[in-house]
Amino acid sequence: MRQQPLSSTLFSDAEMKQLGLRDLRDVSNFVPSFVMPSYGSRYTSSIYMRGIGSRVNSPSVGLYLNNIPLVNKSMLNFHAYDVDRIDVLRGPQGTLYGQNSEGGLVRMYTRSPLNYQGTDVNLSFGTALYRKAEVSHHSMLNEQLGLSLAGFYQGQQGFLDNSTTGDHADKMDEGGARIRLMWQPNSRLMVDFSSDYQYTKQNGFAYGEMSLTGGDTQDPYSNRQGNYKRHMLNTGLALNYRADWADVNYTASWQYLKDDMLMDIDYRPQDYMHMEQAQLENALTQELTLKSRTTGPWHWTTGAFYSYQALKTIAPVYFDPAMNDYLSKMIEDYAYYGMLNAMAKRMGEQAAAAMIERAGGCHIRMDIDPIPGHFRTPQHNFGIFHQSDIDITSNLTLTMGLRYDLSQAAIDYNTMGAMHLDESVMGTQVKANVISELQHEDHSSFEQWLPKFGLTYKIDKHGSNIYTQVAKGYRAGGFNIQMFSDILQTELQGKAQTARGDMNLTHTLEDYNNMRETISFKPEESWNFEFGTHLNLFDSKLQLDLAGFYMQIRNQQLSVMAGNYGFGRMMVNAGKSYSCGVEASLRGSAFDDHLAWGVNYGYTHAAFKEYTDSITGAEGKMVAVSYKDNHVPFVPEHTLSAYADYRIDMSGNLMKAITIGANVTAQGKTYWDNENKYSQDLFTLLGAHVDADFGAVSVSLWGRNLTDKKYNTFATDSPMAGQTLYFAQLGNPFQAGIDLRLHF
């Protein structure tokens, strides 16, 4: 990896154990310019790399597990176990890996039964009733056939309590199993079959109210405890044939996702709004790759890729009693003060108020039924690609790559809204039911050419090099489904003010075309310019990786108000941004390899170049505001990590060695909104462990966040009933525990 013109970080099995890495969120703490924070559940798999990321829709970082791409963003946050190696590649990888690898790529590999045999048992117990059990068995059934069986359970009582419901707000239980069968009948052919199932059940979205002045975050207090359940199954088949002229690799996968989410949208003890969402997806992927094996100055990789995602989403939104009370009062006040002000011009305010009261007053009740949402959003993706590495001299290598990518996205939606109006205004009685139904199909196609150019110059015989690279990346376009409740609410409220009887609203083709502008978004495109070096110093006892990058992002996918059509919020390609920074990694060993250490640092400056949004200003009018030069939200400016482990060899027969280790991670400043009104300052977390190695048995005592630092991993604002409050997800406090590992 360090011979390639790219910035990367690799983790071995031993390093993951020493750092206590349980999933990709933990991995991101030790990678420069890479963040995967805990946003409340495994559903929210937001990943940010080099200032690019997204909370909704398509991811910006790709993930491969045993050479199989995981295509749904909701599947990226999973429990990692029995892992042999993790590679993190930063910068656009679209030439070889296609869409949604605009920011980078993560590759995970589990242990191969052909290379590793035996049974491993890992048991953990910690504070907050954290518990974990992992069991894996790898064996050779014969000289050609290897079998791997693995399973796990992980759970915790949690650190946060919902003060309204009394539930543990971040309680979790999850488990799963994996089978991997590898057959190598001869030196040329390899067949690799794997199937991995995981189930998660957790209380989530433990957002507590945050003070903008003091920065303190309270425990969550929503009247409905959010939760998330997920079934995911990834089954793949990989064939590798080593011909004389090339390695021929074919992979195919079937990916199944079924999940269910409940979220209290207002995060408050009042019963304003909540939503449910259930996803059901079946996805197929196929990839054929040929990689040259011939000697000479030209080495190449070429291939083709196809994927199909059949996703069905059911997402009802509920307008609860407190919200209906608020909307009723708002319409009632609008009608009452409209009449009062008009009559006061003729007879004065007191006389006008008295006349309205004598005539029966003004009383309006409005109730909105739950808004159902049924959405089918299938996607096709096809790509063909080629990359050549040409040795111009013995030290200089030219890399050129190109990919053609075609994606097709469609949406088939069926949703409706119903508003019931009971109105008594100055003796006039009106009862009306206003109903609006939206049912339509739409589709879009997108084409992309993704080039890459790179130069690598070898400095010495130890593998040190310098490199430069220019590459294009992109994130898929398509349709989003998040705003249909806003569309219907806006429409129903507008019609309710003039309703004098039942109304069944109809929609023309022009209405649906306008709605298409609201719900569709184009691909996000970027160009990455990078210069770096990989240095092996002091006989490779010290490794230094350094990279500088500048990214230009066009058609940035942003969420803005749909001011032109009055249909709530929409995802559009409304802005441009840029991201620049440096990444540095230094790792080494000393004292005859008894001391292992590493330091990683990333600086990222991500800001808007063009971004104008519409917000509600004075007197309820929409006004334009520019966020030019503001920091892109959710992207930490600094990411820092350091670790050191010292092994003391023991001369006794029972204990082989004792390892003492410590690590520190830090990130921030992170802005949470486009206005850069509120943020999380730079915070630092300290961890440590002591391991005792008895050969087949090892015991580890560990601690996380040893200083009990309070910090927020996520924050948002919630305007409800005319009042905007701010909410945040607290990070985990101090935690300690013990691990027991057995190998036999």
PDB file of N, CA, C and O in Angstrom, residues 310-347:
ATOM      1  N   ALA A 310     -32.774  -2.927  -4.657  1.00  0.00           N
ATOM      2  CA  ALA A 310     -34.231  -2.840  -4.610  1.00  0.00           C
ATOM      3  C   ALA A 310     -34.616  -2.473  -3.186  1.00  0.00           C
ATOM      4  O   ALA A 310     -34.639  -3.331  -2.298  1.00  0.00           O
ATOM      5  N   LEU A 311     -34.883  -1.199  -2.953  1.00  0.00           N
ATOM      6  CA  LEU A 311     -35.140  -0.689  -1.609  1.00  0.00           C
ATOM      7  C   LEU A 311     -36.587  -0.230  -1.485  1.00  0.00           C
ATOM      8  O   LEU A 311     -37.069   0.570  -2.291  1.00  0.00           O
ATOM      9  N   LYS A 312     -37.250  -0.754  -0.465  1.00  0.00           N
ATOM     10  CA  LYS A 312     -38.607  -0.333  -0.128  1.00  0.00           C
ATOM     11  C   LYS A 312     -38.576   0.292   1.264  1.00  0.00           C
ATOM     12  O   LYS A 312     -38.043  -0.302   2.204  1.00  0.00           O
ATOM     13  N   THR A 313     -39.129   1.491   1.393  1.00  0.00           N
ATOM     14  CA  THR A 313     -39.125   2.207   2.664  1.00  0.00           C
ATOM     15  C   THR A 313     -40.555   2.598   3.030  1.00  0.00           C
ATOM     16  O   THR A 313     -41.274   3.164   2.201  1.00  0.00           O
ATOM     17  N   ILE A 314     -40.936   2.284   4.242  1.00  0.00           N
ATOM     18  CA  ILE A 314     -42.216   2.722   4.800  1.00  0.00           C
ATOM     19  C   ILE A 314     -41.891   3.686   5.933  1.00  0.00           C
ATOM     20  O   ILE A 314     -41.232   3.310   6.907  1.00  0.00           O
ATOM     21  N   ALA A 315     -42.321   4.943   5.800  1.00  0.00           N
ATOM     22  CA  ALA A 315     -41.882   5.974   6.738  1.00  0.00           C
ATOM     23  C   ALA A 315     -43.039   6.894   7.111  1.00  0.00           C
ATOM     24  O   ALA A 315     -43.140   8.023   6.614  1.00  0.00           O
ATOM     25  N   PRO A 316     -43.953   6.448   7.996  1.00  0.00           N
ATOM     26  CA  PRO A 316     -45.034   7.333   8.443  1.00  0.00           C
ATOM     27  C   PRO A 316     -44.534   8.387   9.433  1.00  0.00           C
ATOM     28  O   PRO A 316     -43.637   8.130  10.239  1.00  0.00           O
ATOM     29  N   VAL A 317     -45.110   9.574   9.352  1.00  0.00           N
ATOM     30  CA  VAL A 317     -44.820  10.675  10.277  1.00  0.00           C
ATOM     31  C   VAL A 317     -46.101  11.006  11.029  1.00  0.00           C
ATOM     32  O   VAL A 317     -47.170  11.158  10.425  1.00  0.00           O
ATOM     33  N   TYR A 318     -46.002  11.129  12.356  1.00  0.00           N
ATOM     34  CA  TYR A 318     -47.163  11.318  13.210  1.00  0.00           C
ATOM     35  C   TYR A 318     -47.177  12.731  13.787  1.00  0.00           C
ATOM     36  O   TYR A 318     -46.207  13.164  14.417  1.00  0.00           O
ATOM     37  N   PHE A 319     -48.285  13.448  13.545  1.00  0.00           N
ATOM     38  CA  PHE A 319     -48.526  14.736  14.185  1.00  0.00           C
ATOM     39  C   PHE A 319     -49.300  14.467  15.470  1.00  0.00           C
ATOM     40  O   PHE A 319     -50.496  14.165  15.444  1.00  0.00           O
ATOM     41  N   ASP A 320     -48.609  14.573  16.593  1.00  0.00           N
ATOM     42  CA  ASP A 320     -49.168  14.174  17.873  1.00  0.00           C
ATOM     43  C   ASP A 320     -49.980  15.314  18.495  1.00  0.00           C
ATOM     44  O   ASP A 320     -49.999  16.441  17.968  1.00  0.00           O
ATOM     45  N   PRO A 321     -50.702  15.056  19.613  1.00  0.00           N
ATOM     46  CA  PRO A 321     -51.634  16.050  20.160  1.00  0.00           C
ATOM     47  C   PRO A 321     -51.040  17.430  20.387  1.00  0.00           C
ATOM     48  O   PRO A 321     -51.688  18.441  20.083  1.00  0.00           O
ATOM     49  N   ALA A 322     -49.834  17.517  20.930  1.00  0.00           N
ATOM     50  CA  ALA A 322     -49.258  18.834  21.205  1.00  0.00           C
ATOM     51  C   ALA A 322     -49.033  19.622  19.915  1.00  0.00           C
ATOM     52  O   ALA A 322     -49.190  20.852  19.896  1.00  0.00           O
ATOM     53  N   MET A 323     -48.676  18.939  18.839  1.00  0.00           N
ATOM     54  CA  MET A 323     -48.479  19.623  17.569  1.00  0.00           C
ATOM     55  C   MET A 323     -49.808  20.093  16.995  1.00  0.00           C
ATOM     56  O   MET A 323     -49.928  21.230  16.505  1.00  0.00           O
ATOM     57  N   ASN A 324     -50.834  19.250  17.043  1.00  0.00           N
ATOM     58  CA  ASN A 324     -52.141  19.665  16.554  1.00  0.00           C
ATOM     59  C   ASN A 324     -52.694  20.827  17.375  1.00  0.00           C
ATOM     60  O   ASN A 324     -53.344  21.726  16.837  1.00  0.00           O
ATOM     61  N   ASP A 325     -52.435  20.823  18.699  1.00  0.00           N
ATOM     62  CA  ASP A 325     -52.859  21.954  19.530  1.00  0.00           C
ATOM     63  C   ASP A 325     -52.161  23.237  19.085  1.00  0.00           C
ATOM     64  O   ASP A 325     -52.784  24.305  18.988  1.00  0.00           O
ATOM     65  N   TYR A 326     -50.873  23.142  18.833  1.00  0.00           N
ATOM     66  CA  TYR A 326     -50.115  24.325  18.429  1.00  0.00           C
ATOM     67  C   TYR A 326     -50.584  24.844  17.070  1.00  0.00           C
ATOM     68  O   TYR A 326     -50.783  26.063  16.888  1.00  0.00           O
ATOM     69  N   LEU A 327     -50.755  23.942  16.098  1.00  0.00           N
ATOM     70  CA  LEU A 327     -51.193  24.372  14.777  1.00  0.00           C
ATOM     71  C   LEU A 327     -52.593  24.965  14.829  1.00  0.00           C
ATOM     72  O   LEU A 327     -52.894  25.950  14.136  1.00  0.00           O
ATOM     73  N   SER A 328     -53.463  24.379  15.650  1.00  0.00           N
ATOM     74  CA  SER A 328     -54.819  24.916  15.795  1.00  0.00           C
ATOM     75  C   SER A 328     -54.776  26.329  16.366  1.00  0.00           C
ATOM     76  O   SER A 328     -55.481  27.231  15.900  1.00  0.00           O
ATOM     77  N   LYS A 329     -53.964  26.525  17.398  1.00  0.00           N
ATOM     78  CA  LYS A 329     -53.853  27.852  18.010  1.00  0.00           C
ATOM     79  C   LYS A 329     -53.271  28.858  17.034  1.00  0.00           C
ATOM     80  O   LYS A 329     -53.704  30.033  16.996  1.00  0.00           O
ATOM     81  N   MET A 330     -52.321  28.440  16.226  1.00  0.00           N
ATOM     82  CA  MET A 330     -51.699  29.341  15.266  1.00  0.00           C
ATOM     83  C   MET A 330     -52.716  29.799  14.224  1.00  0.00           C
ATOM     84  O   MET A 330     -52.796  30.994  13.906  1.00  0.00           O
ATOM     85  N   ILE A 331     -53.527  28.880  13.691  1.00  0.00           N
ATOM     86  CA  ILE A 331     -54.532  29.247  12.701  1.00  0.00           C
ATOM     87  C   ILE A 331     -55.641  30.067  13.345  1.00  0.00           C
ATOM     88  O   ILE A 331     -56.150  31.038  12.765  1.00  0.00           O
ATOM     89  N   GLU A 332     -56.014  29.705  14.551  1.00  0.00           N
ATOM     90  CA  GLU A 332     -57.051  30.456  15.265  1.00  0.00           C
ATOM     91  C   GLU A 332     -56.602  31.899  15.501  1.00  0.00           C
ATOM     92  O   GLU A 332     -57.369  32.849  15.274  1.00  0.00           O
ATOM     93  N   ASP A 333     -55.366  32.088  15.944  1.00  0.00           N
ATOM     94  CA  ASP A 333     -54.853  33.444  16.161  1.00  0.00           C
ATOM     95  C   ASP A 333     -54.775  34.211  14.856  1.00  0.00           C
ATOM     96  O   ASP A 333     -55.062  35.426  14.811  1.00  0.00           O
ATOM     97  N   TYR A 334     -54.382  33.536  13.790  1.00  0.00           N
ATOM     98  CA  TYR A 334     -54.292  34.198  12.493  1.00  0.00           C
ATOM     99  C   TYR A 334     -55.662  34.721  12.061  1.00  0.00           C
ATOM    100  O   TYR A 334     -55.797  35.869  11.606  1.00  0.00           O
ATOM    101  N   ALA A 335     -56.683  33.884  12.212  1.00  0.00           N
ATOM    102  CA  ALA A 335     -58.031  34.299  11.819  1.00  0.00           C
ATOM    103  C   ALA A 335     -58.568  35.386  12.742  1.00  0.00           C
ATOM    104  O   ALA A 335     -59.160  36.380  12.292  1.00  0.00           O
ATOM    105  N   TYR A 336     -58.370  35.207  14.064  1.00  0.00           N
ATOM    106  CA  TYR A 336     -58.933  36.151  15.031  1.00  0.00           C
ATOM    107  C   TYR A 336     -58.308  37.534  14.880  1.00  0.00           C
ATOM    108  O   TYR A 336     -59.018  38.544  14.770  1.00  0.00           O
ATOM    109  N   TYR A 337     -56.987  37.606  14.843  1.00  0.00           N
ATOM    110  CA  TYR A 337     -56.339  38.911  14.765  1.00  0.00           C
ATOM    111  C   TYR A 337     -56.490  39.535  13.385  1.00  0.00           C
ATOM    112  O   TYR A 337     -56.432  40.762  13.253  1.00  0.00           O
ATOM    113  N   GLY A 338     -56.708  38.723  12.362  1.00  0.00           N
ATOM    114  CA  GLY A 338     -57.020  39.284  11.060  1.00  0.00           C
ATOM    115  C   GLY A 338     -58.347  40.023  11.080  1.00  0.00           C
ATOM    116  O   GLY A 338     -58.472  41.137  10.557  1.00  0.00           O
ATOM    117  N   MET A 339     -59.376  39.379  11.694  1.00  0.00           N
ATOM    118  CA  MET A 339     -60.675  40.052  11.821  1.00  0.00           C
ATOM    119  C   MET A 339     -60.580  41.257  12.749  1.00  0.00           C
ATOM    120  O   MET A 339     -61.135  42.331  12.476  1.00  0.00           O
ATOM    121  N   LEU A 340     -59.899  41.090  13.874  1.00  0.00           N
ATOM    122  CA  LEU A 340     -59.803  42.160  14.861  1.00  0.00           C
ATOM    123  C   LEU A 340     -59.150  43.402  14.277  1.00  0.00           C
ATOM    124  O   LEU A 340     -59.646  44.531  14.459  1.00  0.00           O
ATOM    125  N   ASN A 341     -58.037  43.215  13.572  1.00  0.00           N
ATOM    126  CA  ASN A 341     -57.340  44.365  13.010  1.00  0.00           C
ATOM    127  C   ASN A 341     -58.172  45.058  11.939  1.00  0.00           C
ATOM    128  O   ASN A 341     -58.160  46.292  11.827  1.00  0.00           O
ATOM    129  N   ALA A 342     -58.912  44.285  11.136  1.00  0.00           N
ATOM    130  CA  ALA A 342     -59.745  44.886  10.089  1.00  0.00           C
ATOM    131  C   ALA A 342     -60.902  45.683  10.690  1.00  0.00           C
ATOM    132  O   ALA A 342     -61.221  46.791  10.240  1.00  0.00           O
ATOM    133  N   MET A 343     -61.551  45.121  11.729  1.00  0.00           N
ATOM    134  CA  MET A 343     -62.689  45.800  12.358  1.00  0.00           C
ATOM    135  C   MET A 343     -62.244  46.974  13.213  1.00  0.00           C
ATOM    136  O   MET A 343     -62.968  47.956  13.384  1.00  0.00           O
ATOM    137  N   ALA A 344     -61.028  46.875  13.800  1.00  0.00           N
ATOM    138  CA  ALA A 344     -60.555  47.946  14.681  1.00  0.00           C
ATOM    139  C   ALA A 344     -60.343  49.248  13.937  1.00  0.00           C
ATOM    140  O   ALA A 344     -60.403  50.330  14.535  1.00  0.00           O
ATOM    141  N   LYS A 345     -60.108  49.187  12.644  1.00  0.00           N
ATOM    142  CA  LYS A 345     -59.934  50.410  11.873  1.00  0.00           C
ATOM    143  C   LYS A 345     -61.216  51.229  11.828  1.00  0.00           C
ATOM    144  O   LYS A 345     -61.184  52.448  11.648  1.00  0.00           O
ATOM    145  N   ARG A 346     -62.397  50.574  11.980  1.00  0.00           N
ATOM    146  CA  ARG A 346     -63.678  51.269  11.908  1.00  0.00           C
ATOM    147  C   ARG A 346     -64.223  51.643  13.278  1.00  0.00           C
ATOM    148  O   ARG A 346     -64.824  52.690  13.448  1.00  0.00           O
ATOM    149  N   MET A 347     -64.008  50.765  14.280  1.00  0.00           N
ATOM    150  CA  MET A 347     -64.680  50.987  15.564  1.00  0.00           C
ATOM    151  C   MET A 347     -63.755  50.941  16.771  1.00  0.00           C
ATOM    152  O   MET A 347     -64.229  51.059  17.900  1.00  0.00           O
TER     153      MET A 347
END
